Coordinates of C-alpha atoms in Angstrom, one line a residue:
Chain A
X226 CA 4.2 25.9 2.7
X227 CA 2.4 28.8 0.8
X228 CA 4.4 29.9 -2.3
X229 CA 4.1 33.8 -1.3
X230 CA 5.3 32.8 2.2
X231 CA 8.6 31.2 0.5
X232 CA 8.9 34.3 -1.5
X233 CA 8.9 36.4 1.3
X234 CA 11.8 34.5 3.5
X235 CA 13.7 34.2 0.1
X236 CA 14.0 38.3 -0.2
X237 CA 14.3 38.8 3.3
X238 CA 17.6 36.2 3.5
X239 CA 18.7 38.0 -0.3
X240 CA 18.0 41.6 2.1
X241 CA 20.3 40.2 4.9
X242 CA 23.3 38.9 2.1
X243 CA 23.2 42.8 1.0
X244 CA 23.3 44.2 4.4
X245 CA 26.1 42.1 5.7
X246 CA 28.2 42.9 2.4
X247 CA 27.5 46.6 3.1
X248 CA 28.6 46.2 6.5
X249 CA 31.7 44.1 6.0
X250 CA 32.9 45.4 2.5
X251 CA 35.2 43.0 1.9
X252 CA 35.8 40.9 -0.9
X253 CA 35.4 37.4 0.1
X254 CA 31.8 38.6 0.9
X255 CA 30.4 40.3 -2.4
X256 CA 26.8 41.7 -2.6
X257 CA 23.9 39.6 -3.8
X258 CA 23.5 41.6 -7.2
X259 CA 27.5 41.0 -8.5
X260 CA 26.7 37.0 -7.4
X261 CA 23.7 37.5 -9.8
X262 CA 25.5 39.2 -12.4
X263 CA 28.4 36.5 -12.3
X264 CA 25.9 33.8 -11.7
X265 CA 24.0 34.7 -15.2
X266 CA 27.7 35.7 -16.6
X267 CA 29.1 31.9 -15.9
X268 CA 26.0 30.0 -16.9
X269 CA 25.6 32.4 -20.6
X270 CA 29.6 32.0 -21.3
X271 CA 31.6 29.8 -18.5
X272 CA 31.7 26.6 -17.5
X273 CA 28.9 26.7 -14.6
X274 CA 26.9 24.6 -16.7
X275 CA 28.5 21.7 -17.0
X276 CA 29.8 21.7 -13.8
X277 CA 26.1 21.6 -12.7
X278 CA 25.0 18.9 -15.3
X279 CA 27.7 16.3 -13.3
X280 CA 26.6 17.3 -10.1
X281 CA 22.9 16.6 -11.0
X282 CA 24.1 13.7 -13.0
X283 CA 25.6 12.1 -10.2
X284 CA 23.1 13.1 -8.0
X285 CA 20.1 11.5 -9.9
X286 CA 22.0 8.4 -11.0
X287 CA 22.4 7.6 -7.1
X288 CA 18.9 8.2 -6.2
X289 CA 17.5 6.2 -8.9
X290 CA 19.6 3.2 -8.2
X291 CA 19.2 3.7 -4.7
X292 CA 15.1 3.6 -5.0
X293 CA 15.5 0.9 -8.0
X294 CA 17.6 -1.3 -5.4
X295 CA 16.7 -0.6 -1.9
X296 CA 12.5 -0.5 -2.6
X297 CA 12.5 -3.9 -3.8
X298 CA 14.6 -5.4 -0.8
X299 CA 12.3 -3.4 1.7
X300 CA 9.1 -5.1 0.1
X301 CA 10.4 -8.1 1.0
X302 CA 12.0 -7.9 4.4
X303 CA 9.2 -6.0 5.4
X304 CA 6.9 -9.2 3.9
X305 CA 9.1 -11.8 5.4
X306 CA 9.6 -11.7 8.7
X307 CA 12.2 -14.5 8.5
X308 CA 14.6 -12.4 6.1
X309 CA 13.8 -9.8 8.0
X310 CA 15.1 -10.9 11.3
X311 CA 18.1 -12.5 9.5
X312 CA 19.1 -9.1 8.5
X313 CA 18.2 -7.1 11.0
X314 CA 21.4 -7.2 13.0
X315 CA 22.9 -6.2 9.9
X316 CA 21.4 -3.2 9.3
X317 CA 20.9 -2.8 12.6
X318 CA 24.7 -1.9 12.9
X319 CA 25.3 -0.4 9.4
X320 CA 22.2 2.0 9.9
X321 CA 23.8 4.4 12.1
X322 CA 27.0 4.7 10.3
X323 CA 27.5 8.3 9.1
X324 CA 28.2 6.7 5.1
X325 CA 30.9 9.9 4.6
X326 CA 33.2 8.0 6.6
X327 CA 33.4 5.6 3.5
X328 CA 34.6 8.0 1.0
X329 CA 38.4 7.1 1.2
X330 CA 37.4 3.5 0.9
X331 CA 35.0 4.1 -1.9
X332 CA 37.8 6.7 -3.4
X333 CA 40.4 3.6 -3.4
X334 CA 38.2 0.5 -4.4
X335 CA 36.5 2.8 -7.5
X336 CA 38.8 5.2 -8.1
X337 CA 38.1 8.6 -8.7
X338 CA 35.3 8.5 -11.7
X339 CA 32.0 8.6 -11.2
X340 CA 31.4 5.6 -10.2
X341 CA 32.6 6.4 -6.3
X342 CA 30.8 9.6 -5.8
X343 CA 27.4 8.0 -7.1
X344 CA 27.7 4.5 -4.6
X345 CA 28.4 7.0 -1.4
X346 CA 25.4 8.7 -1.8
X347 CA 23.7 5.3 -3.1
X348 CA 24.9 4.2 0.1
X349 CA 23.4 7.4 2.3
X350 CA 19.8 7.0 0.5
X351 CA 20.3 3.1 0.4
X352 CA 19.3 2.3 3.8
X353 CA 17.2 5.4 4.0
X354 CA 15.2 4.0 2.0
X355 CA 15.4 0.7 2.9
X356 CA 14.4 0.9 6.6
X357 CA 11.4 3.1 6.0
X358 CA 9.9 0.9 3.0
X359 CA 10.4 -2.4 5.1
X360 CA 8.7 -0.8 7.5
X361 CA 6.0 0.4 5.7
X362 CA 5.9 -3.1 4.0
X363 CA 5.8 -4.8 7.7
X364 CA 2.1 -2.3 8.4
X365 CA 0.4 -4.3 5.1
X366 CA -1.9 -6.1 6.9
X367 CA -2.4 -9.5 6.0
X368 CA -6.0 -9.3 5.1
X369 CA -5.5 -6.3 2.7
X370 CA -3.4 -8.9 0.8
X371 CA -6.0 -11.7 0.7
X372 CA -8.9 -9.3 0.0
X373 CA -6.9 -7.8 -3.3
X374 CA -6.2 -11.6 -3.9
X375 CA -9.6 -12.7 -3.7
X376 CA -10.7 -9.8 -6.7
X377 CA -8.3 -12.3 -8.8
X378 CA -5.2 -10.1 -8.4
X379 CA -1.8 -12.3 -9.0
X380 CA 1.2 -11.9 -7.9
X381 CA 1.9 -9.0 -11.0
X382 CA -1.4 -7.2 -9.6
X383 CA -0.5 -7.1 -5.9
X384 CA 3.1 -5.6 -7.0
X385 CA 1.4 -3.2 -8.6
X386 CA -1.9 -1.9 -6.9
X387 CA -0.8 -3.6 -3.3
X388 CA 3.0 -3.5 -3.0
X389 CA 4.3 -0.9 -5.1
X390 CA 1.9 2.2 -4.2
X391 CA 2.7 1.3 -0.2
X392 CA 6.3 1.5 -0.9
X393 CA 5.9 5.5 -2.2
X394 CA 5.2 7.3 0.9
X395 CA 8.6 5.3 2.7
X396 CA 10.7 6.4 -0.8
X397 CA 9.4 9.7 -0.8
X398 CA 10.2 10.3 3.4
X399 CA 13.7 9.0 2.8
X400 CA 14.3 11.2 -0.1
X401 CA 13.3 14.2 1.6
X402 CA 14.8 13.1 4.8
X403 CA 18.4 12.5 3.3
X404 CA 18.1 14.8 -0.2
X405 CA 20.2 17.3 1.9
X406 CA 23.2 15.0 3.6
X407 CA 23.3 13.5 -0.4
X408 CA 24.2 17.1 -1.6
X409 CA 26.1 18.0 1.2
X410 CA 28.6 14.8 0.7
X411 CA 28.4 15.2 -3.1
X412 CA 30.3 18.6 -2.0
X413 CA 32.7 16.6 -0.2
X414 CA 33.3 14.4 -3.0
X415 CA 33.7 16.4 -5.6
X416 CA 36.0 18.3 -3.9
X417 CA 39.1 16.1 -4.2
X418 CA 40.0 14.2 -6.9
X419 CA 37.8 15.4 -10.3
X420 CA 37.6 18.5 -12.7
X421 CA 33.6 18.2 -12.9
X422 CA 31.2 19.2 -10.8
X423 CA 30.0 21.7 -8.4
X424 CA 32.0 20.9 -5.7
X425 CA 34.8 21.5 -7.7
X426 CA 33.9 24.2 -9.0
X427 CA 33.1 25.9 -6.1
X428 CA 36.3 25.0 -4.2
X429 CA 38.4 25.6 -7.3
X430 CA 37.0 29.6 -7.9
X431 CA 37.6 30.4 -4.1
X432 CA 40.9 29.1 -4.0
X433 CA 42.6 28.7 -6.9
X434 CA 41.1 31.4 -9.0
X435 CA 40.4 33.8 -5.7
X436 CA 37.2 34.9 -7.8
X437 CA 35.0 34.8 -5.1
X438 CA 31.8 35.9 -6.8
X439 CA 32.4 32.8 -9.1
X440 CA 32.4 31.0 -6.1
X441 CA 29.1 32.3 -4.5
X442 CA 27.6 31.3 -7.9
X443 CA 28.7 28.1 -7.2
X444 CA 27.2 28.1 -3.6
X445 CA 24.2 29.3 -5.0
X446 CA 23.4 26.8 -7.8
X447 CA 23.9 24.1 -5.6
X448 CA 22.1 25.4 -2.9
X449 CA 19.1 25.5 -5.7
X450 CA 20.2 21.8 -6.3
X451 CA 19.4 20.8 -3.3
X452 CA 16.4 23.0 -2.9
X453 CA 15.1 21.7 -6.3
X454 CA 15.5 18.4 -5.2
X455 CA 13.8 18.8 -1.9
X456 CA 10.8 20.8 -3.7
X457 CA 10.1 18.0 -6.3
X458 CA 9.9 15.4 -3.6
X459 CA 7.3 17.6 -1.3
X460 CA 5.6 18.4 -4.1
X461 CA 5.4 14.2 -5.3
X462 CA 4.2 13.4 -2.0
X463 CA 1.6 16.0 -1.9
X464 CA 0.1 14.5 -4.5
X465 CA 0.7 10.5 -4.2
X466 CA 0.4 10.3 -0.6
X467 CA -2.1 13.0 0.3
X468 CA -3.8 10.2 2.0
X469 CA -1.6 10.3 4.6
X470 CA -2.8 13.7 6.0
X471 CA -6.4 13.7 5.4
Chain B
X179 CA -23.5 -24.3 -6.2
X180 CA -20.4 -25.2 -2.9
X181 CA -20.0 -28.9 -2.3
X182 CA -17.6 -29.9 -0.4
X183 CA -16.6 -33.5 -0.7
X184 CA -14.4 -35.1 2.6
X185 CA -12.7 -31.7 2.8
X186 CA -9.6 -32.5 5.3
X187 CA -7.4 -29.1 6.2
X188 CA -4.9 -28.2 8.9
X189 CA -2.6 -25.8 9.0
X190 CA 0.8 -26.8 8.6
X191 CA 1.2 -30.1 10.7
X192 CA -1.7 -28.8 13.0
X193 CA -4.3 -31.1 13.9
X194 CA -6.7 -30.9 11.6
X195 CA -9.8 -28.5 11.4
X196 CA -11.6 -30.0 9.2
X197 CA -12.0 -33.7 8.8
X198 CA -13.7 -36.0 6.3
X199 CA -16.0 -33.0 6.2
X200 CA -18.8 -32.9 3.2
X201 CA -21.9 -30.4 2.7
X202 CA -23.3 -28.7 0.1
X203 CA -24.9 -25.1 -0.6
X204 CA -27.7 -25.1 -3.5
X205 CA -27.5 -22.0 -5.9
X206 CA -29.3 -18.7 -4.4
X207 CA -29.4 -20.3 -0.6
X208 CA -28.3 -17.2 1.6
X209 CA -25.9 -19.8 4.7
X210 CA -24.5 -18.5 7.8
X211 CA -21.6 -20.5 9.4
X212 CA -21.8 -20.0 13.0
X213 CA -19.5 -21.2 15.9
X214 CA -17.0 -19.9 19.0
X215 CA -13.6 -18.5 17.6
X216 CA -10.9 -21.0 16.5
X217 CA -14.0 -23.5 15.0
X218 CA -12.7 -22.9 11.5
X219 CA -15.5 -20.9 10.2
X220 CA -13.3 -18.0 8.4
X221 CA -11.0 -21.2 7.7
X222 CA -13.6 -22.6 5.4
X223 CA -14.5 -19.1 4.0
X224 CA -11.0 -18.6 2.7
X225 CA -11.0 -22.4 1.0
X226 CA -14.4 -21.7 -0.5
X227 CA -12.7 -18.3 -1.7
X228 CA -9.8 -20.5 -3.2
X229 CA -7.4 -18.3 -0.9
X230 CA -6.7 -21.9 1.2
X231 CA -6.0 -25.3 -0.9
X232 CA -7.0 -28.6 1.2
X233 CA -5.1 -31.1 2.6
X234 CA -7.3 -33.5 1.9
X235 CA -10.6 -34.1 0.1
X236 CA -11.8 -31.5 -2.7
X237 CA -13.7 -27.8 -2.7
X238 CA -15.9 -27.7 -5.8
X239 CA -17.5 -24.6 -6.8
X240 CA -19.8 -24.5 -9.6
X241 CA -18.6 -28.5 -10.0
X242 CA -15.0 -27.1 -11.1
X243 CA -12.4 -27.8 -8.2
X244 CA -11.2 -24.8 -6.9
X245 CA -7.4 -24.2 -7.2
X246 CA -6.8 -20.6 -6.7
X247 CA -9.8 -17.4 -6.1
X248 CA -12.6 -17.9 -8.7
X249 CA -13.1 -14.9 -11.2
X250 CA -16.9 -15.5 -10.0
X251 CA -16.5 -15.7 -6.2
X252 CA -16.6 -12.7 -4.2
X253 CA -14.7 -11.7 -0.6
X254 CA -15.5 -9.3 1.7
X255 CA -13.6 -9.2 5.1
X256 CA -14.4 -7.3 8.2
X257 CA -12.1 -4.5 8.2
X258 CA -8.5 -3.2 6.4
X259 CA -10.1 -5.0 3.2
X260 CA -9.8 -1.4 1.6
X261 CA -6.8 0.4 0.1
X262 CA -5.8 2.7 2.4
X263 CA -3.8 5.3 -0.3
X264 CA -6.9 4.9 -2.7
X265 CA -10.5 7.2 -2.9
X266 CA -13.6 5.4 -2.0
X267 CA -14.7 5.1 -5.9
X268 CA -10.9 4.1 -6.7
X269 CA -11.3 1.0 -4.5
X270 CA -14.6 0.4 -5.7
X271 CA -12.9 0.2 -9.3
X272 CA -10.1 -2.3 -7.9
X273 CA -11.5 -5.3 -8.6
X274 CA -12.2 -4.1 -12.0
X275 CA -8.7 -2.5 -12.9
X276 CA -7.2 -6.0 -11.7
X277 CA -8.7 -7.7 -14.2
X278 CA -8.8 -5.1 -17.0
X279 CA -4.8 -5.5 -15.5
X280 CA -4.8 -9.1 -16.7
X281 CA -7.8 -8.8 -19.7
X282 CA -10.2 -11.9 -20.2
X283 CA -8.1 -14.9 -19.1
X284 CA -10.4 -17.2 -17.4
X285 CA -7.8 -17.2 -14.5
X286 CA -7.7 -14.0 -13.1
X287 CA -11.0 -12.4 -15.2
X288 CA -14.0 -14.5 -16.7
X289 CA -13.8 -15.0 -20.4
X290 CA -16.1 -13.1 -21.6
X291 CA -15.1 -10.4 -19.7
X292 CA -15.3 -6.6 -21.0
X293 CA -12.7 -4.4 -19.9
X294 CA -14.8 -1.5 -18.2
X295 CA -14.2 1.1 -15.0
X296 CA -17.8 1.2 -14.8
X297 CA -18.9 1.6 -10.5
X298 CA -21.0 4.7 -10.8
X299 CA -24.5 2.4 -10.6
X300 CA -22.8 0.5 -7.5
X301 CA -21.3 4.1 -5.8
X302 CA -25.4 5.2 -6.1
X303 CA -26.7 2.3 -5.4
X304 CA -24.9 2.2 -2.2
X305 CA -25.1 5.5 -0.8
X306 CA -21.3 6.5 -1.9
X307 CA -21.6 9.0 -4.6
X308 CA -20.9 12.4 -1.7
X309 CA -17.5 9.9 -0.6
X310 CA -16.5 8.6 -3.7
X311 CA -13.1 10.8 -3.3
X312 CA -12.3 10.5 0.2
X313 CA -10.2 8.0 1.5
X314 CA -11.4 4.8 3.7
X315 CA -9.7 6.9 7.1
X316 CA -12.1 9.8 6.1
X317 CA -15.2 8.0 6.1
X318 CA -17.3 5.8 8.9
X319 CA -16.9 2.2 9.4
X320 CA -20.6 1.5 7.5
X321 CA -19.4 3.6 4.4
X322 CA -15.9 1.6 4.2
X323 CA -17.9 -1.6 4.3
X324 CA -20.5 -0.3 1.6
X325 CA -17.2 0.8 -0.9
X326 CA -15.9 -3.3 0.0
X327 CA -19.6 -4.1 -1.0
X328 CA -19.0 -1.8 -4.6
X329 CA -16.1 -3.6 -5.3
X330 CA -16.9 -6.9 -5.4
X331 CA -20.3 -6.7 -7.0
X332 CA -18.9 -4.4 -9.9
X333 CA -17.2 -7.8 -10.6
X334 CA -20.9 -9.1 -11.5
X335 CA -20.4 -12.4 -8.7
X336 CA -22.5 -15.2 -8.2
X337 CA -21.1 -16.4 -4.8
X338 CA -20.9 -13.9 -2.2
X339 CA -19.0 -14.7 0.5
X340 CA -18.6 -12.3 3.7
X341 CA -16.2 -12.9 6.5
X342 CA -17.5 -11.0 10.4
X343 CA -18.7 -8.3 7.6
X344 CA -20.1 -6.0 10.1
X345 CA -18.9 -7.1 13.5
X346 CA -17.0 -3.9 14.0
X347 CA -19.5 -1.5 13.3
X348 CA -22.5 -0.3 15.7
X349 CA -25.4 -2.0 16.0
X350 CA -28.2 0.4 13.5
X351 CA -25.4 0.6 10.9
X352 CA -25.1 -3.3 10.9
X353 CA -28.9 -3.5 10.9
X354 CA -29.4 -1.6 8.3
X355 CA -26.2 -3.4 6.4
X356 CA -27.6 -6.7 6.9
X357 CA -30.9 -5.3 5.5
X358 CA -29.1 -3.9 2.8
X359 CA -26.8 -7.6 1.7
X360 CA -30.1 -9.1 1.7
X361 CA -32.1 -6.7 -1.0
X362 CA -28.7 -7.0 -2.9
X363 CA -28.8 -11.3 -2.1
X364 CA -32.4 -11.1 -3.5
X365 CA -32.1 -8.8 -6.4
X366 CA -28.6 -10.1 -8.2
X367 CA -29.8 -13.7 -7.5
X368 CA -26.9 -14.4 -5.4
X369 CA -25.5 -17.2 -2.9
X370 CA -24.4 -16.0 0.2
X371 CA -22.4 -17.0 3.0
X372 CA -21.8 -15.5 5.8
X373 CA -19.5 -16.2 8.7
X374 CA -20.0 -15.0 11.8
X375 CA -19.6 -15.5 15.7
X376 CA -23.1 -13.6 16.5
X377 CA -26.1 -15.4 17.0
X378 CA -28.2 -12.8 15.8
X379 CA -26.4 -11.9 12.9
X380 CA -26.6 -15.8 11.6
X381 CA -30.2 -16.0 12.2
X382 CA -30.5 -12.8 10.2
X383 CA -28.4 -14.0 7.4
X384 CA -29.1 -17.7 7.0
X385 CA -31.7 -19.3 5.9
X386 CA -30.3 -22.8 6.5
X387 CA -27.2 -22.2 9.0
X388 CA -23.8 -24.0 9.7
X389 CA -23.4 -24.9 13.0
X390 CA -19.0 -25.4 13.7
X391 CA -17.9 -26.8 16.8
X392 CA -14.6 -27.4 18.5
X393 CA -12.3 -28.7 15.3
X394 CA -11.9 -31.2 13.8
X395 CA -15.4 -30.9 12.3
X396 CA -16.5 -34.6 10.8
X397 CA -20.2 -33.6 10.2
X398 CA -22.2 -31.0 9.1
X399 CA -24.9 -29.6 11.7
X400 CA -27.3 -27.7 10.0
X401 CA -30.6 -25.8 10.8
X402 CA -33.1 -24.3 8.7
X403 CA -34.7 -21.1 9.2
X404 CA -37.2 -20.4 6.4
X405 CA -37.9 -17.1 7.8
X406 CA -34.8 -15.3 7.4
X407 CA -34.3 -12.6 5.1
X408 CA -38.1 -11.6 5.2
X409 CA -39.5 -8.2 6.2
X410 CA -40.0 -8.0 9.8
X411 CA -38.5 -11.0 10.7
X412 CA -36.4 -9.9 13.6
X413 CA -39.4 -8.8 15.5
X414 CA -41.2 -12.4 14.8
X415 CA -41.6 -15.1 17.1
X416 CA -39.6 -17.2 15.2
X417 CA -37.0 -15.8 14.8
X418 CA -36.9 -15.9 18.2
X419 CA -37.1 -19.4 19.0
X420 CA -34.4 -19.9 16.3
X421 CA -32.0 -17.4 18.0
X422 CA -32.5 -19.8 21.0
X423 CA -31.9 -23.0 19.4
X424 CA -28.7 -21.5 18.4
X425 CA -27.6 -20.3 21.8
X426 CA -28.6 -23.9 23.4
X427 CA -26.6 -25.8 20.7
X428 CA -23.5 -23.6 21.1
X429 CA -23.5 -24.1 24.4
X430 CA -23.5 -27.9 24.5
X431 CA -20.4 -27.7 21.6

């Protein structure tokens, strides 16, 4: 997408806020301009900031492990075809399962640290990830392997010039394919049960605090949260797997 | 250069494809290993390239036995040989960064080995300089085949080995390939081998060919033909009455 293009959509949607305000002139919709002024009011002198550092926090730990853990196990179901059709019915079932559901368990078994809201988005990009790298993995033809074996590459070579560059453009789809469910259940679990984060934050302003231009704030950082997130994984696969779209 | 001393392989607990079987190459002989499909002839390219171990018997390049692919030895396959996510020039380099990857073992990279990303000569020499950054699904089949070419001979080999090199590409590109693996056969004093299931493209290719027949192969059934690899020869008489020979023995296998 052009830059100018995403400009121009941006000021149009910011144009629309204002009208609606104008229209409505009520308080649980302020205009654009007092969101900004809160907005820069909360991050210079509130707590905004840290609320935002333990939502992105959480939000990177998950991904990382969720790449770190799930890659690795696509490479080699999508290599073996043995473990892969042992597991298959597995994640054949588990696949589907909208992960949110799991946040009560995860709530109970981890408690209400951390720890919980990091494995239920682990647990969204998990599979994700999984199924598109294994399948990725599973398109490595055979004779690709032996010809990189046959310049003397080893099994630490084909990991790294074979194995690892083919499992990028299945990380990178399943990022961008689930970046947006991962911040929308963050949301959800950051709402009950924690003082930190976004989610909190936002919930907390509108109805607690009934400061509703604190609250847009809110909205709006982790709307650019997610938006970040989903701009830093076009932009990485624009320039690792350009070869995709020649 | 190759001998192979009463080489036994079968896959698994298959019968076996090979049997007993001994011959030798000499260094700088330019073979072709002929035969219908399922004779074993890319079976014997992959043990000479040390990506197969034998069942029985031994594979002795250069008088060392071969346990794994020889730093020496190099591979080129008929197709998806390339990296698909990498530029022409960057898989020309591969072979290269592999064993810069590993430095000068004597396993994976010859001992005397100096780390280098040098492939512009090759990229020239081969027609690849206006390609060198496009990927292999942006270029033609002869130009994917020319950067597998790049790659292995950065790696300096001595034993070229080509499995059905240019059976996917149309007929002037593969002439004009075949011309070109023979200049390069000629001028880096290499041995060649060259499977293949055409005729034509043995008689081109092999001075003394390999004749496989329905496995297990016991013996070796070679013919000479002097000719090949000379200016011209397609259009000779000889090569000719070689290319008939051929047919006529294949069909009795």
């Amino acid at each position: 997408m052009k830059r100018g293009r995403v400009l121009v959509a941006t000021l149009a949607l910011l144009a629309a806020w204002q009208l609606l305000a104008m229209l409505l002139r009520q308080s649980i919709l302020p205009a654009p301009v007092e969101v900004a002024r809160t907005l820069v009011e909360e991050t210079l002198h509130g707590e905004l900031p840290k609320h935002f550092l333990a939502s992105l926090w959480r939000v990177l730990a998950s991904t990382l492990l969720s790449i770190g853990l799930a890659a690795p196990a696509g490479l080699l179901l999508g290599q073996s075809k043995r473990l892969n059709e042992f597991f298959l019915p597995v994640i054949y079932i588990l696949y589907p399962i909208p992960k949110v559901v799991f946040v009560p368990v995860l709530l109970l078994f981890f408690g209400i640290g951390d720890l919980s809201k990091i494995l239920i988005i682990f647990l969204i990009l998990f599979f994700q990830i999984l199924v598109l790298v294994r399948d990725q993995a599973a398109a490595l033809r055979p004779e690709l392997i032996l010809s990189v074996r046959s310049l003397g590459a080893g099994r630490r070579a084909l990991f790294r010039f074979v194995y690892l560059p083919a499992s990028l453009p299945g990380i990178l789809t399943a990022l961008r394919q689930s970046i947006g469910t991962a911040v929308a259940v963050l949301y959800v679990t950051e709402v009950f049960a924690t003082r930190f984060g976004l989610g909190y934050y936002i919930y907390f302003q509108g109805s607690s605090m009934i400061n509703y231009p604190a609250m847009y704030a809110g909205i709006v950082v982790m709307s650019l949260l997610g938006l970040a997130l989903y701009f830093i994984v076009d932009w990485l696969e624009k320039k690792l797997c350009g070869w995709q779209n020649p | 250069m190759i001998h192979l001393s009463s080489l036994t392989f079968s896959y698994g607990r298959g019968a076996p494809i090979f049997s007993g079987f001994s011959w030798s190459a000499a260094r700088g002989e330019a073979w072709a290993v002929l035969g219908p499909s399922g004779c074993g002839k890319s079976t014997l390219l992959n043990l000479l390239a040390g990506l197969l171990q034998p069942t029985g018997g031994k594979v002795l390049v250069e008088g060392q036995e071969l346990h794994r692919p020889r730093p020496h030895t190099g591979l080129i396959i008929q197709d998806y040989g390339l990296l698909p996510w990498a530029t022409v020039r960057q898989n020309a380099e591969l072979g290269l960064r592999v064993r810069n990857f590993y430095g000068p073992d004597g396993t994976h990279a010859p001992r005397d080995y100096k780390p280098s990303l040098q492939v512009d000569p090759w990229l020239k020499r081969l027609g690849l300089q206006d390609v060198a950054a496009k990927y292999p699904g942006q270029v033609s089949g002869g130009q994917r085949q020319r950067a597998a070419i790049a790659r292995t001979l950065a790696l300096e080999p001595d034993l070229l080995l080509m499995d059905e090199p240019f059976s996917s590409l149309d007929a002037p590109t593969r002439e004009s390939l075949q011309g070109l693996v023979l200049e390069l056969w000629a001028e880096q004093g290499l041995t060649l081998v060259t499977v293949t299931h055409a005729i034509e493209e043995a008689a081109v290719l092999g001075q003394r060919i390999l004749l496989l027949g329905r496995p297990p192969n016991r013996e070796p059934e070679v013919i000479d033909n002097p000719g090949a690899a000379q200016p011209g020869y397609r259009e000779s008489a000889e090569y000719a009455a070689v290319v008939r020979e051929l047919r006529e023995r294949l069909m009795r296998l």
